[in-house]
CSV table of C-alpha atoms in Angstrom, one decimal:
chain,number,residue,atom,x,y,z
I,15,MET,CA,-16.5,3.3,-13.9
I,16,ASN,CA,-18.3,0.4,-12.8
I,17,LEU,CA,-15.7,-3.2,-12.6
I,18,THR,CA,-17.3,-6.2,-12.9
I,19,ALA,CA,-16.4,-8.5,-9.7
I,20,SER,CA,-13.3,-10.3,-12.1
I,21,ALA,CA,-11.4,-7.2,-13.4
I,22,PRO,CA,-8.6,-6.0,-11.9
I,23,ILE,CA,-8.2,-3.5,-9.1
I,24,LEU,CA,-5.1,-2.4,-10.6
I,25,ASP,CA,-3.9,-3.2,-14.1
I,26,ILE,CA,-0.2,-2.1,-15.5
I,27,LYS,CA,0.7,-2.3,-18.9
I,28,ASP,CA,3.9,-1.9,-20.3
I,29,LEU,CA,5.4,0.3,-17.5
I,30,TYR,CA,8.7,1.5,-18.8
I,31,PHE,CA,11.1,3.5,-15.9
I,32,GLY,CA,14.7,4.2,-15.6
I,33,HIS,CA,16.6,7.1,-13.5
I,34,PRO,CA,19.0,8.7,-15.6
I,35,GLY,CA,22.0,7.4,-15.8
I,36,GLN,CA,21.1,4.3,-14.2
I,37,PRO,CA,20.0,0.7,-15.7
I,38,ALA,CA,16.0,0.7,-16.1
I,39,LEU,CA,14.3,-0.3,-13.4
I,40,ALA,CA,11.4,-1.8,-15.3
I,41,VAL,CA,10.9,-2.7,-19.5
I,42,GLY,CA,7.9,-3.1,-20.9
I,43,TRP,CA,6.8,-4.5,-17.1
I,44,SER,CA,3.0,-5.9,-17.1
I,45,VAL,CA,1.0,-7.2,-13.6
I,46,SER,CA,-2.7,-7.3,-12.6
I,47,VAL,CA,-3.4,-7.1,-9.0
I,48,GLY,CA,-6.6,-7.9,-7.9
I,49,ALA,CA,-8.2,-7.3,-4.6
I,50,GLY,CA,-6.5,-8.8,-1.4
I,51,VAL,CA,-2.8,-8.7,-0.3
I,52,THR,CA,0.2,-9.2,-2.3
I,53,LEU,CA,3.4,-9.3,-1.8
I,54,LEU,CA,6.1,-7.7,-3.8
I,55,TYR,CA,9.6,-8.9,-3.1
I,56,GLY,CA,12.7,-8.2,-5.1
I,57,ASP,CA,16.7,-7.9,-4.0
I,58,THR,CA,17.9,-5.1,-1.7
I,59,GLY,CA,17.7,-2.3,-3.9
I,60,SER,CA,15.6,-4.0,-7.0
I,61,GLY,CA,13.7,-0.8,-7.0
I,62,LYS,CA,10.8,-1.7,-4.9
I,63,SER,CA,10.1,1.6,-2.9
I,64,THR,CA,10.7,3.5,-6.5
I,65,LEU,CA,8.2,1.2,-8.2
I,66,LEU,CA,5.7,2.6,-5.5
I,67,ARG,CA,5.6,5.9,-6.2
I,68,LEU,CA,4.8,4.5,-10.1
I,69,MET,CA,1.9,2.9,-9.0
I,70,ALA,CA,1.0,5.9,-6.6
I,71,GLY,CA,1.3,8.2,-9.8
I,72,GLU,CA,4.0,10.1,-7.9
I,73,LEU,CA,6.8,9.8,-10.7
I,74,PRO,CA,6.4,9.9,-14.5
I,75,ALA,CA,6.5,6.8,-16.7
I,76,GLU,CA,5.7,5.7,-19.6
I,77,GLY,CA,3.0,3.0,-19.9
I,78,ARG,CA,-0.8,2.7,-18.7
I,79,LEU,CA,-1.9,2.7,-15.4
I,80,SER,CA,-5.4,1.9,-14.3
I,81,LEU,CA,-6.7,1.5,-11.0
I,82,ALA,CA,-10.1,1.4,-10.1
I,83,GLY,CA,-11.5,2.0,-13.4
I,84,ALA,CA,-9.5,5.0,-13.4
I,85,ARG,CA,-6.6,5.6,-16.0
I,86,LEU,CA,-3.6,7.3,-15.0
I,87,ASP,CA,-2.8,9.5,-18.0
I,88,ARG,CA,-6.3,10.2,-18.7
I,89,GLU,CA,-7.9,11.0,-14.7
I,90,PRO,CA,-4.9,11.3,-12.7
I,91,GLU,CA,-6.8,13.0,-9.9
I,92,ALA,CA,-9.3,10.2,-9.2
I,93,TYR,CA,-6.3,7.4,-10.1
I,94,GLN,CA,-4.3,9.1,-7.6
I,95,ARG,CA,-7.3,9.3,-4.9
I,96,ASN,CA,-8.0,5.3,-4.5
I,97,VAL,CA,-4.3,5.1,-3.9
I,98,PHE,CA,-3.1,5.6,-0.3
I,99,LEU,CA,0.7,5.4,-0.1
I,100,CYS,CA,2.5,5.4,3.6
I,101,ASP,CA,5.2,8.0,4.0
I,102,PRO,CA,6.1,8.3,7.6
I,103,GLU,CA,9.3,9.4,7.2
I,104,THR,CA,8.3,12.7,5.8
I,105,ASP,CA,8.2,16.1,7.9
I,106,THR,CA,5.4,17.4,6.6
I,107,PHE,CA,3.1,16.2,9.7
I,108,ASP,CA,5.4,16.7,12.5
I,109,LYS,CA,4.2,19.9,13.8
I,110,ILE,CA,0.7,18.6,14.3
I,111,THR,CA,-0.8,16.0,16.3
I,112,ALA,CA,-1.5,12.1,15.4
I,113,VAL,CA,-4.8,12.2,15.3
I,114,GLU,CA,-4.6,15.6,13.0
I,115,CYS,CA,-2.2,14.2,10.9
I,116,THR,CA,-5.0,10.9,10.9
I,117,ALA,CA,-7.6,13.4,9.6
I,118,LEU,CA,-5.5,14.9,6.8
I,119,LEU,CA,-4.2,12.0,5.7
I,120,ASN,CA,-8.2,10.7,5.3
I,121,ALA,CA,-9.3,13.7,3.7
I,122,GLY,CA,-12.4,13.6,1.5
I,123,ASP,CA,-11.9,9.2,1.7
I,124,ALA,CA,-15.7,8.6,1.3
I,125,GLY,CA,-15.0,5.3,2.0
I,126,PHE,CA,-13.1,5.8,5.5
I,127,SER,CA,-14.3,3.6,8.4
I,128,GLU,CA,-13.9,5.2,12.0
I,129,ALA,CA,-14.2,1.6,13.4
I,130,ARG,CA,-11.7,0.2,11.3
I,131,TRP,CA,-9.5,3.0,12.2
I,132,ARG,CA,-10.5,2.7,16.3
I,133,THR,CA,-9.1,-0.9,16.2
I,134,CYS,CA,-6.0,-0.8,14.5
I,135,ILE,CA,-5.6,1.9,17.1
I,136,GLU,CA,-6.8,-0.2,20.1
I,137,GLY,CA,-4.6,-3.1,18.0
I,138,PHE,CA,-1.2,-0.9,17.7
I,139,SER,CA,-1.6,0.5,21.5
I,140,LEU,CA,-1.7,4.1,19.9
I,141,ALA,CA,-4.2,5.6,22.0
I,142,PRO,CA,-1.3,7.5,24.3
I,143,HIS,CA,0.1,9.0,21.4
I,144,LEU,CA,-3.3,10.6,19.4
I,145,GLY,CA,-2.9,14.3,21.3
I,146,LYS,CA,0.5,14.1,20.9
I,147,PRO,CA,3.0,16.4,17.7
I,148,MET,CA,4.0,13.6,15.3
I,149,TYR,CA,7.7,14.9,15.9
I,150,MET,CA,7.6,13.5,19.6
I,151,LEU,CA,6.9,9.9,18.5
I,152,SER,CA,8.8,7.1,17.7
I,153,THR,CA,9.8,5.8,14.3
I,154,GLY,CA,7.6,2.6,14.6
I,155,SER,CA,4.8,4.9,15.8
I,156,LYS,CA,4.9,7.2,13.1
I,157,ARG,CA,4.6,4.0,11.4
I,158,LYS,CA,1.5,3.0,13.2
I,159,VAL,CA,-0.2,6.4,13.0
I,160,TRP,CA,-0.1,6.0,8.6
I,161,LEU,CA,-0.7,2.6,8.5
I,162,ALA,CA,-4.2,2.4,11.2
I,163,ALA,CA,-5.1,6.0,8.3
I,164,ALA,CA,-4.0,3.3,5.1
I,165,LEU,CA,-6.0,0.2,6.3
I,166,ALA,CA,-9.1,2.4,7.6
I,167,SER,CA,-9.2,4.8,4.7
I,168,GLY,CA,-11.0,2.7,2.0
I,169,ARG,CA,-8.9,3.6,-1.1
I,170,ALA,CA,-8.7,0.9,-3.6
I,171,LEU,CA,-5.1,0.8,-3.0
I,172,ALA,CA,-3.0,0.8,0.5
I,173,LEU,CA,1.1,0.8,-0.1
I,174,LEU,CA,2.8,-0.2,2.7
I,175,ASP,CA,7.0,-0.1,2.5
I,176,GLU,CA,8.2,-1.8,4.8
I,177,PRO,CA,5.6,-2.0,7.0
I,178,THR,CA,7.2,-3.6,10.1
I,179,GLY,CA,9.6,-1.3,10.3
I,180,GLY,CA,10.1,0.2,13.8
I,181,LEU,CA,7.6,-2.4,15.1
I,182,ASP,CA,7.0,-4.0,18.4
I,183,ALA,CA,6.3,-7.2,18.4
I,184,ALA,CA,2.5,-6.7,19.5
I,185,SER,CA,2.0,-4.4,16.5
I,186,ILE,CA,3.4,-6.9,14.4
I,187,ARG,CA,1.5,-9.6,15.0
I,188,PHE,CA,-1.9,-7.1,15.0
I,189,LEU,CA,-0.7,-5.9,11.7
I,190,TRP,CA,-0.5,-9.7,11.0
I,191,ARG,CA,-3.4,-9.7,12.1
I,192,ALA,CA,-5.1,-7.3,10.3
I,193,LEU,CA,-3.5,-8.6,6.6
I,194,ALA,CA,-4.8,-11.9,6.6
I,195,ASP,CA,-8.0,-10.7,7.8
I,196,LEU,CA,-8.0,-9.1,4.4
I,197,ALA,CA,-6.7,-11.6,2.3
I,198,VAL,CA,-9.7,-14.1,3.6
I,199,LEU,CA,-12.2,-11.2,2.6
I,200,HIS,CA,-10.5,-10.4,-1.2
I,201,TRP,CA,-9.1,-13.5,-1.5
I,202,PRO,CA,-8.6,-13.7,-5.9
I,203,ARG,CA,-8.8,-16.3,-7.6
I,204,HIS,CA,-5.9,-15.6,-10.0
I,205,ARG,CA,-2.6,-15.7,-8.9
I,206,CYS,CA,0.4,-13.0,-10.1
I,207,ARG,CA,3.3,-14.5,-11.0
I,208,LYS,CA,6.6,-13.2,-11.8
I,209,ARG,CA,8.4,-13.3,-15.0
I,210,ARG,CA,12.6,-15.1,-15.1
I,211,GLU,CA,14.2,-11.9,-16.2
I,212,ASP,CA,11.6,-9.4,-14.1
I,213,ARG,CA,14.4,-7.6,-11.5
I,214,PHE,CA,11.0,-8.2,-8.8
I,215,GLY,CA,7.1,-9.1,-9.4
I,216,PRO,CA,4.1,-10.0,-6.7
I,217,ALA,CA,3.9,-12.8,-4.9
I,218,CYS,CA,0.1,-13.2,-4.1
I,219,CYS,CA,-2.1,-13.3,-1.2
I,220,PHE,CA,-2.6,-15.9,1.9
I,221,ASP,CA,-6.2,-17.7,1.6
I,222,ARG,CA,-6.6,-18.4,5.7
I,223,ALA,CA,-5.7,-16.3,8.4
I,224,ALA,CA,-2.2,-17.4,9.1
I,225,ALA,CA,0.8,-15.7,10.0
I,226,LEU,CA,1.6,-13.8,6.9
I,227,PRO,CA,5.6,-13.6,6.7
I,228,LEU,CA,6.0,-10.7,6.9
I,229,ASP,CA,9.6,-10.2,7.9
I,230,THR,CA,10.6,-11.3,4.5
I,231,PHE,CA,8.7,-8.8,2.2
I,232,GLU,CA,9.4,-5.6,2.7
I,233,VAL,CA,6.2,-4.2,0.5
I,234,VAL,CA,2.4,-5.1,0.8
I,235,MET,CA,-0.2,-3.9,-1.3
I,236,CYS,CA,-4.3,-3.9,-0.1
I,237,ALA,CA,-6.4,-3.8,-2.6
I,238,ARG,CA,-10.1,-3.8,-2.4
I,239,ARG,CA,-13.1,-2.8,-4.4
I,240,THR,CA,-14.6,0.6,-3.8
I,241,SER,CA,-18.7,0.8,-3.5
I,242,PRO,CA,-19.4,3.6,-7.1
I,243,GLY,CA,-20.2,7.0,-6.4
């Protein structure tokens, strides 16, 4: 499906989710996310990481989620193919190298940018570690491998949970610049607002390449328009 320039990349309608025996995380939550960089804010323990997994289609929930024209309930494979959820804490890739991990993470990504990936490798100072098995990498280096793959993937939506966790100061500055560039490139014409009763909500992107205050935000969503086909 072709999207108009004004259509949201991610559209969530009447989302409902709750863990058994616990208060509902979302009750009738709706939001539209346009192209650019969106910062998700909420108190510690408010469920931001769980919300990302809901957006990625990894957890069952009531409501309608549409991403780049594909509805999760009707086209789950097309929906999930268009989202990249960073999960550097997994041990799934521990026995393979960082380069092999990247190849698996970006397998089938028609919009993958080798040039952008190499820029990220340089910006994150990852080159000396590319041939090492993932289990040998520090927490920060593992996160850098995932961030580089996400930013270069070309997928419609990249979900970055605690993106600065374990990163050195130079890598954080590079990430700020990379996200600021995305914010400028895809500056949306609308702003998302948080309702007073919501436990979390999106705070909109920045329209110029100023330093993004990522130290105060634990979740970053990068949305972009993808070429049809």
